[in-house]
Coordinates of C-alpha atoms in Angstrom, one line a residue:
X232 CA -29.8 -25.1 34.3
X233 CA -27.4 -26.2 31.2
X234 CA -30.8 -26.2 29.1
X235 CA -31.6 -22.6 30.5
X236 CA -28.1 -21.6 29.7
X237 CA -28.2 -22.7 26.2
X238 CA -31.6 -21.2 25.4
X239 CA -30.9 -17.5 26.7
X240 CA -27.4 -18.4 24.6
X241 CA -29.3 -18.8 21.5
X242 CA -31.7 -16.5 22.4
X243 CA -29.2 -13.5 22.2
X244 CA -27.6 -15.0 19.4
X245 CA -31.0 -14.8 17.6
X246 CA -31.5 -11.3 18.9
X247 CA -28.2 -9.8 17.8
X248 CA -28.6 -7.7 14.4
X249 CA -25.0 -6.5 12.8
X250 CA -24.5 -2.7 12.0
X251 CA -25.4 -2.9 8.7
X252 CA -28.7 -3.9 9.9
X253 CA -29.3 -1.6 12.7
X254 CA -30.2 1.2 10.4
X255 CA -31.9 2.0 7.2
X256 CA -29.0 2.8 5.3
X257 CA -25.9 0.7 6.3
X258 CA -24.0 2.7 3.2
X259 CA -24.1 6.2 4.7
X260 CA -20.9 7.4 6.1
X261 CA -20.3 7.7 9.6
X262 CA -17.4 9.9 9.7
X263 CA -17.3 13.6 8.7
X264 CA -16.9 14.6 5.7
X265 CA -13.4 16.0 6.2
X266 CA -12.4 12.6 7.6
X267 CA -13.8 11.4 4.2
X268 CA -12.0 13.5 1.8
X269 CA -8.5 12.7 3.8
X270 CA -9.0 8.9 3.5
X271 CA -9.8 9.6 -0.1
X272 CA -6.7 11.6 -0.8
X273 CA -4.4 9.7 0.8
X274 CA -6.2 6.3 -1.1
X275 CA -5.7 8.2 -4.1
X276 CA -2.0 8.9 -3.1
X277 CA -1.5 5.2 -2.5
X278 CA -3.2 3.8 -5.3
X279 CA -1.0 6.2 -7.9
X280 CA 2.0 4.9 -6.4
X281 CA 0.9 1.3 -6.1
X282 CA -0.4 1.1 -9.6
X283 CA 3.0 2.7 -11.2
X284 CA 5.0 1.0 -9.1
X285 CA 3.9 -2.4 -9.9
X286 CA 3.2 -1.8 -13.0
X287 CA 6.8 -1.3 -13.8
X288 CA 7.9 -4.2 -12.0
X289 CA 5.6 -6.1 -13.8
X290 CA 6.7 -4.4 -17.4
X291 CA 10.4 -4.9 -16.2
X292 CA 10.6 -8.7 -15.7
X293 CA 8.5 -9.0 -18.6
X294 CA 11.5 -7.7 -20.4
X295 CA 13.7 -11.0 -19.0
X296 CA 10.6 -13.3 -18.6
X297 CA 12.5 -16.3 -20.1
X298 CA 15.6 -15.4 -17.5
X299 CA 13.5 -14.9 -14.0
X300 CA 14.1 -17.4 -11.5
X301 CA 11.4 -19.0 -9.2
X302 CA 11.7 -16.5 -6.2
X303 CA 11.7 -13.9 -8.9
X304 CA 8.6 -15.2 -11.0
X305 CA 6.9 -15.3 -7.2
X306 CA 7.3 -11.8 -6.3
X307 CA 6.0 -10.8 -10.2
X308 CA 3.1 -12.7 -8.9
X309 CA 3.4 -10.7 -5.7
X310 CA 2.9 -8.0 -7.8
X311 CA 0.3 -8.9 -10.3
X312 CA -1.8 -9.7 -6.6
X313 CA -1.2 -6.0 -5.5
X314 CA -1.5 -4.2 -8.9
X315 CA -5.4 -5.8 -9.0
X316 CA -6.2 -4.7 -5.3
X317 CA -5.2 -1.3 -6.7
X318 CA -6.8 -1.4 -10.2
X319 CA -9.8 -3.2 -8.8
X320 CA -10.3 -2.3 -5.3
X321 CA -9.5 1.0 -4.5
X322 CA -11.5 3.1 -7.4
X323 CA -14.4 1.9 -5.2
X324 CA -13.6 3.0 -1.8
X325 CA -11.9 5.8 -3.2
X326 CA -15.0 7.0 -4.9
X327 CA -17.5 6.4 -1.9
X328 CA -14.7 8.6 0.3
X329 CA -15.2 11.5 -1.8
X330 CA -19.0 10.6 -1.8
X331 CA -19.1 10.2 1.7
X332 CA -20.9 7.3 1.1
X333 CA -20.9 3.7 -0.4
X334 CA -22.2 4.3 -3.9
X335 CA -22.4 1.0 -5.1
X336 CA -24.8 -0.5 -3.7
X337 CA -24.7 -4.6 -2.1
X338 CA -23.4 -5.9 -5.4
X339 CA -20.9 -3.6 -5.7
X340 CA -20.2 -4.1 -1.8
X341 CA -20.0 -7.9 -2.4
X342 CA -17.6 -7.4 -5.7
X343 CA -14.9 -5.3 -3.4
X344 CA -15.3 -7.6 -1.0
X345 CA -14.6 -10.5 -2.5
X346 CA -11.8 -8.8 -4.8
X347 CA -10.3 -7.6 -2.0
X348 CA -10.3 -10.8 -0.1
X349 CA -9.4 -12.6 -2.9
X350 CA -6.0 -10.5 -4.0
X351 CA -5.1 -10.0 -0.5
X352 CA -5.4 -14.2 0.0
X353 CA -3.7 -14.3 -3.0
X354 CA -0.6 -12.3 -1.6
X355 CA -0.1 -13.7 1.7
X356 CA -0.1 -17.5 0.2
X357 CA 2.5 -16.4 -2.6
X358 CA 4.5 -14.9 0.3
X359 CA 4.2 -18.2 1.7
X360 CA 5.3 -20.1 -1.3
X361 CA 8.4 -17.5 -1.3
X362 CA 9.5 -18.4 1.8
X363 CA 9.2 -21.7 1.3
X364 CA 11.5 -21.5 -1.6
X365 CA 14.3 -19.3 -0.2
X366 CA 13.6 -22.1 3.1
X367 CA 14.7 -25.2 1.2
X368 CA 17.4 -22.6 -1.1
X369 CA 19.3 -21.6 2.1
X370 CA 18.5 -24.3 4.2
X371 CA 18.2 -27.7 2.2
X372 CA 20.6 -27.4 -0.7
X373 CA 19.8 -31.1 -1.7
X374 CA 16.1 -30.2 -2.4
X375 CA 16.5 -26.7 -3.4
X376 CA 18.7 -27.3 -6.6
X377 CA 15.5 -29.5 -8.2
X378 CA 13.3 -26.5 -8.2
X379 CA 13.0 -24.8 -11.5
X380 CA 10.4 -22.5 -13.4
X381 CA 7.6 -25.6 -14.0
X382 CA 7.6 -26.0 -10.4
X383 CA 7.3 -22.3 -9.7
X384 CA 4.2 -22.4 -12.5
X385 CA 2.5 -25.2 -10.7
X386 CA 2.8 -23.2 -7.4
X387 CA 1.3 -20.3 -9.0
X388 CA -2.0 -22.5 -10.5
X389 CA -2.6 -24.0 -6.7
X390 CA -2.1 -20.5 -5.1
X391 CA -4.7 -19.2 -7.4
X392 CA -6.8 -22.0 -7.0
X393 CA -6.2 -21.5 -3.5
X394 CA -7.5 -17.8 -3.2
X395 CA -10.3 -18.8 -5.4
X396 CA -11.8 -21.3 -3.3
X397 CA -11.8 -19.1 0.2
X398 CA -12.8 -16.3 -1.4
X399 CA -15.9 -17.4 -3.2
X400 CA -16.9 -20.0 -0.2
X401 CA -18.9 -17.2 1.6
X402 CA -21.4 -17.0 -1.8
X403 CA -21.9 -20.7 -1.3
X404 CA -24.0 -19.5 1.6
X405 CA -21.4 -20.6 4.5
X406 CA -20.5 -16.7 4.8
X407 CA -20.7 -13.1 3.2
X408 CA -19.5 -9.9 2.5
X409 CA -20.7 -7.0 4.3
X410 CA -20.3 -2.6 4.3
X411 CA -17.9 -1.7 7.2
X412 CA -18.7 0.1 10.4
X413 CA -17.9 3.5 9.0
X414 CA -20.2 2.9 5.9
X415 CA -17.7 3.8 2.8
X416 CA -16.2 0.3 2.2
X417 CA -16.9 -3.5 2.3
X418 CA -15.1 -6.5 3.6
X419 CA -15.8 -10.2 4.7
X420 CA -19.2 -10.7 7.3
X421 CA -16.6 -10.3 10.5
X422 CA -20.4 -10.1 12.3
X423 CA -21.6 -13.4 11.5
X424 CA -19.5 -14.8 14.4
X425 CA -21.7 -13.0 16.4
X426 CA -25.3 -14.7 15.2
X427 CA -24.2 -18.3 15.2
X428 CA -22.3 -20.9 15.9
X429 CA -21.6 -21.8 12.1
X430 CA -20.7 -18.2 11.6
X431 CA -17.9 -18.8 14.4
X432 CA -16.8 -21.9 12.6
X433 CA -16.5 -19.8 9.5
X434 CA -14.7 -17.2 10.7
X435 CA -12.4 -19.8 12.6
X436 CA -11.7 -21.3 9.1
X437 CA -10.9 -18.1 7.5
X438 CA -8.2 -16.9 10.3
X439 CA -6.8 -20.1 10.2
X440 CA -5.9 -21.1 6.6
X441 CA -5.9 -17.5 5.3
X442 CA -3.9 -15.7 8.1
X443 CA -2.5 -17.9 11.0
X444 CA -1.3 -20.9 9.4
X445 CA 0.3 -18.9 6.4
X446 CA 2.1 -16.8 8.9
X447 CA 2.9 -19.3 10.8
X448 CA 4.6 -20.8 7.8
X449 CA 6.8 -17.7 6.7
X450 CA 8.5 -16.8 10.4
X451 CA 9.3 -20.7 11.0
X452 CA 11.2 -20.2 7.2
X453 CA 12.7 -17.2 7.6
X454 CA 14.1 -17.7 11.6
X455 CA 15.2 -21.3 10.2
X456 CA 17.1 -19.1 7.4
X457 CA 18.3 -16.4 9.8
X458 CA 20.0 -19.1 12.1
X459 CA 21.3 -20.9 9.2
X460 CA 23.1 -18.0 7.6
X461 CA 24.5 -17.4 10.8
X462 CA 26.5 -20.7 11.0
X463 CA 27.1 -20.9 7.7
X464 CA 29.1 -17.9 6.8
X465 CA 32.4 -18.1 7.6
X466 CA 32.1 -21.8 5.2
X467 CA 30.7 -19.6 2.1
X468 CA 34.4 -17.5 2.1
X469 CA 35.9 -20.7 1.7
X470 CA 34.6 -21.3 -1.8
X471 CA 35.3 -19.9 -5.1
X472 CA 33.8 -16.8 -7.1
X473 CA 31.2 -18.5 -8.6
X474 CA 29.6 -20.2 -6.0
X475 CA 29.9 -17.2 -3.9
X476 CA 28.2 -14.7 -6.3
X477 CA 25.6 -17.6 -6.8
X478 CA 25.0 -17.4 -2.3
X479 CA 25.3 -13.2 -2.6
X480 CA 22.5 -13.4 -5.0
X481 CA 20.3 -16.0 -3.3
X482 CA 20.5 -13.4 0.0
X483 CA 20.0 -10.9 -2.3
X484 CA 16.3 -12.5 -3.0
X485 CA 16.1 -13.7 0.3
X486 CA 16.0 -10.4 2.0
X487 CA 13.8 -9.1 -0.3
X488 CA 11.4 -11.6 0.5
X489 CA 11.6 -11.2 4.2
X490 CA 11.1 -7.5 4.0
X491 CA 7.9 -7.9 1.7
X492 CA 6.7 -10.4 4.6
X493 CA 7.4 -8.0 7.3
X494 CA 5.8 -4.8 5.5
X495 CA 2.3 -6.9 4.5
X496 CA 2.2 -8.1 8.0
X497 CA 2.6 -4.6 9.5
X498 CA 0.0 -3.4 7.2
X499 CA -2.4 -6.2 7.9
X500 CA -1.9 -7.1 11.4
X501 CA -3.9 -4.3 12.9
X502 CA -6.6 -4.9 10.7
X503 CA -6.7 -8.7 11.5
X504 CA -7.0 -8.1 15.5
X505 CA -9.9 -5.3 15.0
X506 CA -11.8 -7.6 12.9
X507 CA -10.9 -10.4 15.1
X508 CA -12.1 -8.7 17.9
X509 CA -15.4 -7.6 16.1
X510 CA -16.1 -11.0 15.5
X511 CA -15.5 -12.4 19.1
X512 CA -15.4 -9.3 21.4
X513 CA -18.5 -7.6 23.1
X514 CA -21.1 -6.2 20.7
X515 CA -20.2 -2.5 18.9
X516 CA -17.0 -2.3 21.0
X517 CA -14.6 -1.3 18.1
X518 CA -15.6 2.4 17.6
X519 CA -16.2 4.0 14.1
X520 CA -13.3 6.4 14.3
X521 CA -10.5 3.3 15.2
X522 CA -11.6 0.7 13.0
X523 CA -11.0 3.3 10.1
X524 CA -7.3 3.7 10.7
X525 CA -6.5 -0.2 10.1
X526 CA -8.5 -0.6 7.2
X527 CA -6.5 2.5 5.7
X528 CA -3.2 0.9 7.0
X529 CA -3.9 -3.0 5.5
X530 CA -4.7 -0.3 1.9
X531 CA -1.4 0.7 2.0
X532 CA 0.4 -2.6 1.7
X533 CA 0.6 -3.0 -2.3
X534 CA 2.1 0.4 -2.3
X535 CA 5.4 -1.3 -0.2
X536 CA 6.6 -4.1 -2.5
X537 CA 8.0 -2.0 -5.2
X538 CA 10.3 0.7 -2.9
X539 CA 11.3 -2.9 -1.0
X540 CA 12.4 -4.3 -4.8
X541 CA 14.0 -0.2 -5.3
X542 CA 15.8 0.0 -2.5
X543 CA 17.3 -3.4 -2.5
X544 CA 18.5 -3.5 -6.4
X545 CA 20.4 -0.6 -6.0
X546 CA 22.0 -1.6 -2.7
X547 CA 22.9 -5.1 -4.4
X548 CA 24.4 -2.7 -7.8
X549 CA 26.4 -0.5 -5.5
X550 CA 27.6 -3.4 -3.6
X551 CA 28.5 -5.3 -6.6
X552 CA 30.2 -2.5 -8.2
X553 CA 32.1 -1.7 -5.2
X554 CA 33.4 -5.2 -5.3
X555 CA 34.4 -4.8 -8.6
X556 CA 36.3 -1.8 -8.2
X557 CA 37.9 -3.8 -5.5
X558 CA 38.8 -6.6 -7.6
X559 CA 40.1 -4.0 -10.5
X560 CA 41.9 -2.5 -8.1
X561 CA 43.7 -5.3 -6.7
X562 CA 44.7 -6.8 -10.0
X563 CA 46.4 -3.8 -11.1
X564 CA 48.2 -3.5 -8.1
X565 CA 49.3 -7.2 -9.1
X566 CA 50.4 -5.7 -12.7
X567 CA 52.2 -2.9 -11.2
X568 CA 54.0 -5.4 -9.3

């Protein structure tokens, strides 16, 4: 019976043919046209925005590049990793929208594919890295206060190498990249879970050390650092100017770094459970029309990171400004005195 089991197993594992080989052309669209000429508006939208966005945030710190601290030479990182999705990625799918079809052909599929993967690896592991930092900042004073720019350089060089390796492994013949279900953009072979055992084990790999483990990594960091800063402010009043400009600033990057987190993992999360449930779910279960609206959702992330960097500098100037007025004010009163 086991032996029977196993057979009809890889029987239908042998008899199961992805999308993209289902029909003739796996590039055609398969949503109207309208729905086409939306997505490629609003990816047009985005991809302005992203690409001026972190482009001045790049051209900005480039201004104080012998100044930045590590959390800061991170989140330029951050934002070389989204300017490339933009600049390299989104030409493509933004073409094939308004084409209403992939025009690109399987090496062009395989080059967004890869690209993509290999940017958007490249951001969650340097989100990682960040909230590793601002973990043993906050947290572990004693080890934090050893690491300086080299050992924010030698971060950068492994999370490279890092992105490198798991994006190019599925050329190595372990994996691939593949057109999605709606025809107009590519992504990683989700569908080879389907056909095999080793394509489970691949896919298994992939959501592991490229999703689960870094994520599991950033909210053990930042929930250590939230109940940290919770027991230790009323002790950071008792210390002197210095030391307390030198906390407000570390928060400073601190939240910043949480709220990147948070916005990338809204973006992506959606994404991650329709893919993950393309791979292991029943076959064709995701329809066309939903598994459109994540993809569109995990493009939008690079367009985030630069409001997030906006919105927090000027909250830290008008705070620091109203605490100077403060301290204007009171010494004058002193004077008048």
């Amino acid at each position: 019976m086991n032996g029977m089991a196993s057979d009809n197993n890889t029987s239908s594992q042998e008899e199961y043919l992805p999308h993209y080989l289902q029909k003739e052309d796996p590039f055609a669209s398969k949503l109207s046209r309208e729905a086409d000429i939306v997505a490629g508006f609003y990816l047009t939208v985005i991809g302005i925005l992203s690409t001026l966005g972190n482009g001045y945030v790049i051209f900005m710190s480039s201004k104080r590049k012998k100044k930045l601290r590590p959390a800061e030479i991170m989140t330029v990182n951050l934002a070389v990793c989204d300017l490339g999705i933009s600049v390299v990625g989104k030409p493509f799918s933004i073409i094939s929208f308004f084409s209403h079809r992939w025009v690109f052909g399987w090496m062009g599929c395989r080059w967004y594919g890869w690209a993509g993967f290999f940017f958007g690896c490249g951001s969650l592991i340097t989100m990682t890295a960040v909230s590793l930092d601002r973990y043993l900042k906050i947290c572990h004073l004693s080890y934090g206060t050893w690491l300086k720019r080299h050992h924010a350089f030698i971060c950068l060089a492994i999370i490279w190498a890092y992105a490198t390796f798991w994006a190019t492994v599925p050329f190595a013949g372990v994996g691939s990249y593949a057109p999605e279900p709606f025809g107009t953009s590519c992504t990683l072979d989700w569908w080879l879970a389907q056909a095999s055992v080793a394509g489970q084990a691949f896919i298994l790999s992939i959501l592991f050390f490229c999703l689960l483990f870094p994520t599991a990594v950033i909210v053990f960091s930042y929930v250590k650092i939230i109940l940290k800063v919770k027991s230790s402010t009323k002790e950071v009043a008792h210390y002197d100017t210095r030391i307390q400009n030198s906390h407000i600033l570390e928060m400073k990057l601190t939240k910043v770094a949480m709220l990147i987190c948070a916005g990338f993992l809204i973006a992506w999360i959606p994404y991650a459970v329709v893919s993950v449930w393309s791979a292991f779910g029943q076959q064709d279960s995701v329809p066309i029309q939903f598994s459109v609206v994540p993809t569109l959702l995990a493009k939008s992330a690079a367009m985030y990171n630069p409001i997030i960097y906006q919105v927090i500098d000027c909250k830290f100037a008008c705070c620091r400004s109203a605490g100077l007025k403060a301290l204007q004010k009171k010494s004058s009163s002193k004077k008048s005195r």
